[in-house]
Amino acid sequence: MNEKVNLEKCTCCSHHHCRLSDGRFNKWLDDTTVHGVKHVLKGKSPCRRIFWTMIFFISVVGCMYEIVDRFIFFFGNPTSTTISLEYGRNGVPFPAVTVCNLNP
């Protein structure tokens, strides 16, 4: 694990940041299962990159909306319990019982 990381100083501050051209980042882009990220950053044309950026952004926003909605629903402690007993004139019929004496 003696890989050298390409670092360059940021133009707006003195911090070091990994460049997007770092070999590990490109390998991650090739191997990732996060759909759309590779197309956003390595798309063949600007139109495709814009399209995939919009699709990725819409997907992330939709996912976040659903997560927040489920948390609100969960912490709202919704409880719905309905018990209904209905008997006919003759009451509840006794179920058929079968006794099997085949012991293994």
Short mmCIF file of N, CA and C in Angstrom, two decimals:
data_model
loop_
_atom_site.label_atom_id
_atom_site.label_comp_id
_atom_site.label_asym_id
_atom_site.label_seq_id
_atom_site.Cartn_x
_atom_site.Cartn_y
_atom_site.Cartn_z
N MET A 1 0.82 -1.19 0.00
CA MET A 1 0.00 0.00 0.00
C MET A 1 0.86 1.25 0.00
N ASN A 2 1.97 1.24 -0.69
CA ASN A 2 2.81 2.42 -0.81
C ASN A 2 2.48 3.17 -2.09
N GLU A 3 1.24 3.59 -2.23
CA GLU A 3 0.85 4.35 -3.41
C GLU A 3 1.04 5.83 -3.12
N LYS A 4 1.55 6.54 -4.10
CA LYS A 4 1.69 7.97 -3.95
C LYS A 4 0.41 8.64 -4.43
N VAL A 5 -0.03 9.62 -3.68
CA VAL A 5 -1.25 10.34 -4.02
C VAL A 5 -0.85 11.68 -4.63
N ASN A 6 -1.45 11.99 -5.78
CA ASN A 6 -1.18 13.28 -6.41
C ASN A 6 -1.95 14.36 -5.66
N LEU A 7 -1.22 15.25 -5.02
CA LEU A 7 -1.84 16.34 -4.27
C LEU A 7 -1.44 17.67 -4.91
N GLU A 8 -2.36 18.58 -4.90
CA GLU A 8 -2.03 19.92 -5.35
C GLU A 8 -2.71 20.91 -4.42
N LYS A 9 -2.13 22.09 -4.31
CA LYS A 9 -2.70 23.09 -3.42
C LYS A 9 -3.90 23.75 -4.10
N CYS A 10 -4.91 24.01 -3.29
CA CYS A 10 -6.11 24.70 -3.77
C CYS A 10 -5.75 26.15 -4.08
N THR A 11 -6.37 26.72 -5.07
CA THR A 11 -6.06 28.10 -5.45
C THR A 11 -6.65 29.11 -4.48
N CYS A 12 -7.70 28.71 -3.75
CA CYS A 12 -8.33 29.68 -2.85
C CYS A 12 -7.85 29.56 -1.41
N CYS A 13 -7.14 28.48 -1.07
CA CYS A 13 -6.63 28.32 0.29
C CYS A 13 -5.35 27.48 0.21
N SER A 14 -4.77 27.19 1.33
CA SER A 14 -3.49 26.46 1.32
C SER A 14 -3.66 24.97 1.60
N HIS A 15 -4.88 24.48 1.57
CA HIS A 15 -5.12 23.06 1.84
C HIS A 15 -4.80 22.22 0.61
N HIS A 16 -4.43 20.98 0.87
CA HIS A 16 -4.17 20.03 -0.21
C HIS A 16 -5.44 19.24 -0.49
N HIS A 17 -5.73 19.01 -1.74
CA HIS A 17 -6.89 18.21 -2.13
C HIS A 17 -6.45 17.19 -3.17
N CYS A 18 -7.08 16.02 -3.14
CA CYS A 18 -6.80 15.01 -4.16
C CYS A 18 -7.38 15.48 -5.48
N ARG A 19 -6.62 15.32 -6.52
CA ARG A 19 -7.10 15.71 -7.84
C ARG A 19 -8.03 14.65 -8.38
N LEU A 20 -8.92 15.05 -9.29
CA LEU A 20 -9.82 14.10 -9.92
C LEU A 20 -9.07 13.15 -10.84
N SER A 21 -7.86 13.51 -11.23
CA SER A 21 -7.09 12.65 -12.12
C SER A 21 -6.29 11.60 -11.35
N ASP A 22 -6.49 11.55 -10.04
CA ASP A 22 -5.80 10.54 -9.22
C ASP A 22 -6.20 9.15 -9.70
N GLY A 23 -5.25 8.25 -9.83
CA GLY A 23 -5.49 6.91 -10.35
C GLY A 23 -6.50 6.12 -9.53
N ARG A 24 -6.48 6.28 -8.21
CA ARG A 24 -7.43 5.56 -7.36
C ARG A 24 -8.86 6.03 -7.60
N PHE A 25 -9.03 7.34 -7.83
CA PHE A 25 -10.36 7.87 -8.09
C PHE A 25 -10.89 7.35 -9.42
N ASN A 26 -10.04 7.30 -10.44
CA ASN A 26 -10.47 6.76 -11.74
C ASN A 26 -10.81 5.28 -11.62
N LYS A 27 -10.05 4.54 -10.83
CA LYS A 27 -10.36 3.12 -10.61
C LYS A 27 -11.69 2.98 -9.90
N TRP A 28 -11.93 3.84 -8.92
CA TRP A 28 -13.21 3.81 -8.22
C TRP A 28 -14.36 4.10 -9.18
N LEU A 29 -14.17 5.08 -10.07
CA LEU A 29 -15.21 5.40 -11.05
C LEU A 29 -15.50 4.20 -11.95
N ASP A 30 -14.47 3.46 -12.32
CA ASP A 30 -14.66 2.30 -13.18
C ASP A 30 -15.34 1.15 -12.44
N ASP A 31 -15.10 1.01 -11.13
CA ASP A 31 -15.59 -0.12 -10.37
C ASP A 31 -16.85 0.16 -9.56
N THR A 32 -17.27 1.40 -9.44
CA THR A 32 -18.38 1.73 -8.54
C THR A 32 -19.71 1.20 -9.06
N THR A 33 -20.60 0.91 -8.12
CA THR A 33 -21.95 0.50 -8.47
C THR A 33 -22.94 1.63 -8.28
N VAL A 34 -22.45 2.82 -7.96
CA VAL A 34 -23.31 3.99 -7.86
C VAL A 34 -23.63 4.42 -9.29
N HIS A 35 -24.88 4.20 -9.67
CA HIS A 35 -25.26 4.43 -11.06
C HIS A 35 -25.24 5.91 -11.41
N GLY A 36 -24.64 6.24 -12.50
CA GLY A 36 -24.64 7.60 -13.02
C GLY A 36 -23.39 8.40 -12.74
N VAL A 37 -22.67 8.08 -11.67
CA VAL A 37 -21.49 8.88 -11.30
C VAL A 37 -20.45 8.84 -12.41
N LYS A 38 -20.21 7.67 -12.95
CA LYS A 38 -19.22 7.55 -14.01
C LYS A 38 -19.64 8.36 -15.24
N HIS A 39 -20.93 8.33 -15.56
CA HIS A 39 -21.42 9.07 -16.72
C HIS A 39 -21.36 10.58 -16.50
N VAL A 40 -21.54 11.00 -15.25
CA VAL A 40 -21.49 12.44 -14.95
C VAL A 40 -20.08 12.96 -15.15
N LEU A 41 -19.09 12.22 -14.68
CA LEU A 41 -17.71 12.72 -14.71
C LEU A 41 -16.92 12.31 -15.94
N LYS A 42 -17.32 11.20 -16.58
CA LYS A 42 -16.56 10.71 -17.73
C LYS A 42 -17.42 10.57 -18.98
N GLY A 43 -18.48 11.36 -19.09
CA GLY A 43 -19.37 11.26 -20.24
C GLY A 43 -18.66 11.60 -21.54
N LYS A 44 -19.17 11.04 -22.64
CA LYS A 44 -18.52 11.23 -23.93
C LYS A 44 -18.78 12.61 -24.52
N SER A 45 -19.88 13.23 -24.16
CA SER A 45 -20.17 14.57 -24.69
C SER A 45 -20.76 15.43 -23.58
N PRO A 46 -20.69 16.74 -23.73
CA PRO A 46 -21.25 17.63 -22.70
C PRO A 46 -22.76 17.41 -22.50
N CYS A 47 -23.49 17.11 -23.58
CA CYS A 47 -24.93 16.87 -23.45
C CYS A 47 -25.21 15.65 -22.58
N ARG A 48 -24.43 14.60 -22.78
CA ARG A 48 -24.60 13.40 -21.96
C ARG A 48 -24.26 13.67 -20.51
N ARG A 49 -23.21 14.43 -20.26
CA ARG A 49 -22.83 14.75 -18.88
C ARG A 49 -23.91 15.58 -18.20
N ILE A 50 -24.48 16.54 -18.93
CA ILE A 50 -25.56 17.36 -18.36
C ILE A 50 -26.78 16.48 -18.08
N PHE A 51 -27.12 15.61 -19.03
CA PHE A 51 -28.26 14.71 -18.85
C PHE A 51 -28.07 13.83 -17.62
N TRP A 52 -26.88 13.20 -17.50
CA TRP A 52 -26.63 12.31 -16.37
C TRP A 52 -26.54 13.09 -15.05
N THR A 53 -26.06 14.32 -15.09
CA THR A 53 -26.04 15.16 -13.89
C THR A 53 -27.45 15.42 -13.42
N MET A 54 -28.35 15.75 -14.34
CA MET A 54 -29.74 16.02 -13.98
C MET A 54 -30.40 14.75 -13.43
N ILE A 55 -30.19 13.63 -14.10
CA ILE A 55 -30.79 12.37 -13.64
C ILE A 55 -30.26 12.00 -12.25
N PHE A 56 -28.95 12.13 -12.04
CA PHE A 56 -28.34 11.80 -10.75
C PHE A 56 -28.88 12.73 -9.66
N PHE A 57 -28.97 14.02 -9.95
CA PHE A 57 -29.46 14.99 -8.98
C PHE A 57 -30.92 14.71 -8.63
N ILE A 58 -31.75 14.45 -9.62
CA ILE A 58 -33.16 14.15 -9.38
C ILE A 58 -33.30 12.87 -8.54
N SER A 59 -32.47 11.88 -8.82
CA SER A 59 -32.52 10.64 -8.06
C SER A 59 -32.12 10.85 -6.60
N VAL A 60 -31.07 11.63 -6.37
CA VAL A 60 -30.62 11.89 -5.00
C VAL A 60 -31.68 12.68 -4.24
N VAL A 61 -32.27 13.69 -4.89
CA VAL A 61 -33.32 14.49 -4.24
C VAL A 61 -34.53 13.61 -3.93
N GLY A 62 -34.94 12.76 -4.86
CA GLY A 62 -36.06 11.85 -4.62
C GLY A 62 -35.79 10.89 -3.48
N CYS A 63 -34.58 10.36 -3.42
CA CYS A 63 -34.20 9.45 -2.35
C CYS A 63 -34.23 10.17 -1.00
N MET A 64 -33.68 11.37 -0.95
CA MET A 64 -33.68 12.13 0.30
C MET A 64 -35.11 12.46 0.74
N TYR A 65 -35.98 12.80 -0.21
CA TYR A 65 -37.38 13.09 0.11
C TYR A 65 -38.04 11.87 0.76
N GLU A 66 -37.84 10.70 0.16
CA GLU A 66 -38.44 9.48 0.71
C GLU A 66 -37.88 9.15 2.09
N ILE A 67 -36.58 9.32 2.29
CA ILE A 67 -35.99 9.04 3.60
C ILE A 67 -36.57 9.96 4.67
N VAL A 68 -36.65 11.25 4.38
CA VAL A 68 -37.20 12.21 5.34
C VAL A 68 -38.67 11.90 5.60
N ASP A 69 -39.42 11.58 4.55
CA ASP A 69 -40.84 11.26 4.70
C ASP A 69 -41.03 10.04 5.61
N ARG A 70 -40.22 9.01 5.44
CA ARG A 70 -40.33 7.81 6.27
C ARG A 70 -39.95 8.10 7.72
N PHE A 71 -38.92 8.96 7.94
CA PHE A 71 -38.55 9.32 9.31
C PHE A 71 -39.68 10.08 9.98
N ILE A 72 -40.29 11.02 9.27
CA ILE A 72 -41.41 11.78 9.84
C ILE A 72 -42.56 10.83 10.16
N PHE A 73 -42.86 9.91 9.26
CA PHE A 73 -43.93 8.94 9.50
C PHE A 73 -43.61 8.06 10.70
N PHE A 74 -42.38 7.57 10.79
CA PHE A 74 -41.99 6.68 11.89
C PHE A 74 -42.06 7.40 13.24
N PHE A 75 -41.50 8.61 13.31
CA PHE A 75 -41.48 9.32 14.58
C PHE A 75 -42.83 9.95 14.92
N GLY A 76 -43.78 9.92 13.99
CA GLY A 76 -45.13 10.37 14.28
C GLY A 76 -45.92 9.32 15.06
N ASN A 77 -45.34 8.13 15.24
CA ASN A 77 -45.94 7.02 15.99
C ASN A 77 -47.36 6.72 15.55
N PRO A 78 -47.59 6.48 14.28
CA PRO A 78 -48.96 6.16 13.85
C PRO A 78 -49.36 4.77 14.34
N THR A 79 -50.56 4.68 14.91
CA THR A 79 -51.06 3.41 15.39
C THR A 79 -52.50 3.26 14.90
N SER A 80 -52.77 2.16 14.29
CA SER A 80 -54.12 1.88 13.82
C SER A 80 -54.45 0.45 14.21
N THR A 81 -55.39 0.31 15.14
CA THR A 81 -55.80 -1.01 15.58
C THR A 81 -57.31 -1.10 15.51
N THR A 82 -57.79 -2.07 14.81
CA THR A 82 -59.23 -2.30 14.71
C THR A 82 -59.50 -3.77 15.01
N ILE A 83 -60.37 -4.00 15.98
CA ILE A 83 -60.75 -5.37 16.32
C ILE A 83 -62.24 -5.50 16.08
N SER A 84 -62.60 -6.50 15.32
CA SER A 84 -64.00 -6.72 15.00
C SER A 84 -64.31 -8.20 15.19
N LEU A 85 -65.28 -8.49 16.04
CA LEU A 85 -65.70 -9.87 16.28
C LEU A 85 -67.12 -10.02 15.78
N GLU A 86 -67.32 -10.98 14.92
CA GLU A 86 -68.65 -11.22 14.40
C GLU A 86 -68.98 -12.70 14.59
N TYR A 87 -70.11 -12.96 15.22
CA TYR A 87 -70.55 -14.32 15.45
C TYR A 87 -71.91 -14.51 14.77
N GLY A 88 -72.10 -15.68 14.26
CA GLY A 88 -73.40 -16.00 13.70
C GLY A 88 -74.37 -16.39 14.81
N ARG A 89 -75.56 -16.84 14.43
CA ARG A 89 -76.57 -17.23 15.42
C ARG A 89 -76.12 -18.41 16.27
N ASN A 90 -75.38 -19.31 15.63
CA ASN A 90 -74.98 -20.53 16.34
C ASN A 90 -73.61 -20.39 17.01
N GLY A 91 -73.05 -19.23 17.06
CA GLY A 91 -71.74 -19.02 17.67
C GLY A 91 -70.63 -19.40 16.70
N VAL A 92 -69.48 -19.75 17.25
CA VAL A 92 -68.32 -20.09 16.45
C VAL A 92 -68.29 -21.61 16.28
N PRO A 93 -68.22 -22.09 15.02
CA PRO A 93 -68.19 -23.55 14.84
C PRO A 93 -66.87 -24.12 15.35
N PHE A 94 -66.95 -25.30 15.95
CA PHE A 94 -65.76 -25.96 16.46
C PHE A 94 -64.96 -26.51 15.28
N PRO A 95 -63.65 -26.23 15.23
CA PRO A 95 -62.86 -26.71 14.09
C PRO A 95 -62.68 -28.23 14.13
N ALA A 96 -62.53 -28.81 12.97
CA ALA A 96 -62.29 -30.24 12.89
C ALA A 96 -60.91 -30.55 13.46
N VAL A 97 -60.81 -31.58 14.28
CA VAL A 97 -59.55 -31.95 14.90
C VAL A 97 -59.19 -33.36 14.45
N THR A 98 -57.95 -33.50 13.97
CA THR A 98 -57.48 -34.80 13.54
C THR A 98 -56.28 -35.17 14.42
N VAL A 99 -56.31 -36.37 14.98
CA VAL A 99 -55.22 -36.83 15.82
C VAL A 99 -54.47 -37.90 15.02
N CYS A 100 -53.21 -37.71 14.85
CA CYS A 100 -52.38 -38.64 14.09
C CYS A 100 -51.38 -39.25 15.05
N ASN A 101 -51.35 -40.56 15.14
CA ASN A 101 -50.46 -41.22 16.08
C ASN A 101 -49.29 -41.90 15.35
N LEU A 102 -48.71 -41.21 14.42
CA LEU A 102 -47.53 -41.74 13.72
C LEU A 102 -46.30 -41.06 14.31
N ASN A 103 -45.72 -41.67 15.30
CA ASN A 103 -44.51 -41.10 15.93
C ASN A 103 -43.29 -41.53 15.14
N PRO A 104 -42.47 -40.62 14.79
CA PRO A 104 -41.26 -41.01 14.02
C PRO A 104 -40.21 -41.68 14.87
#
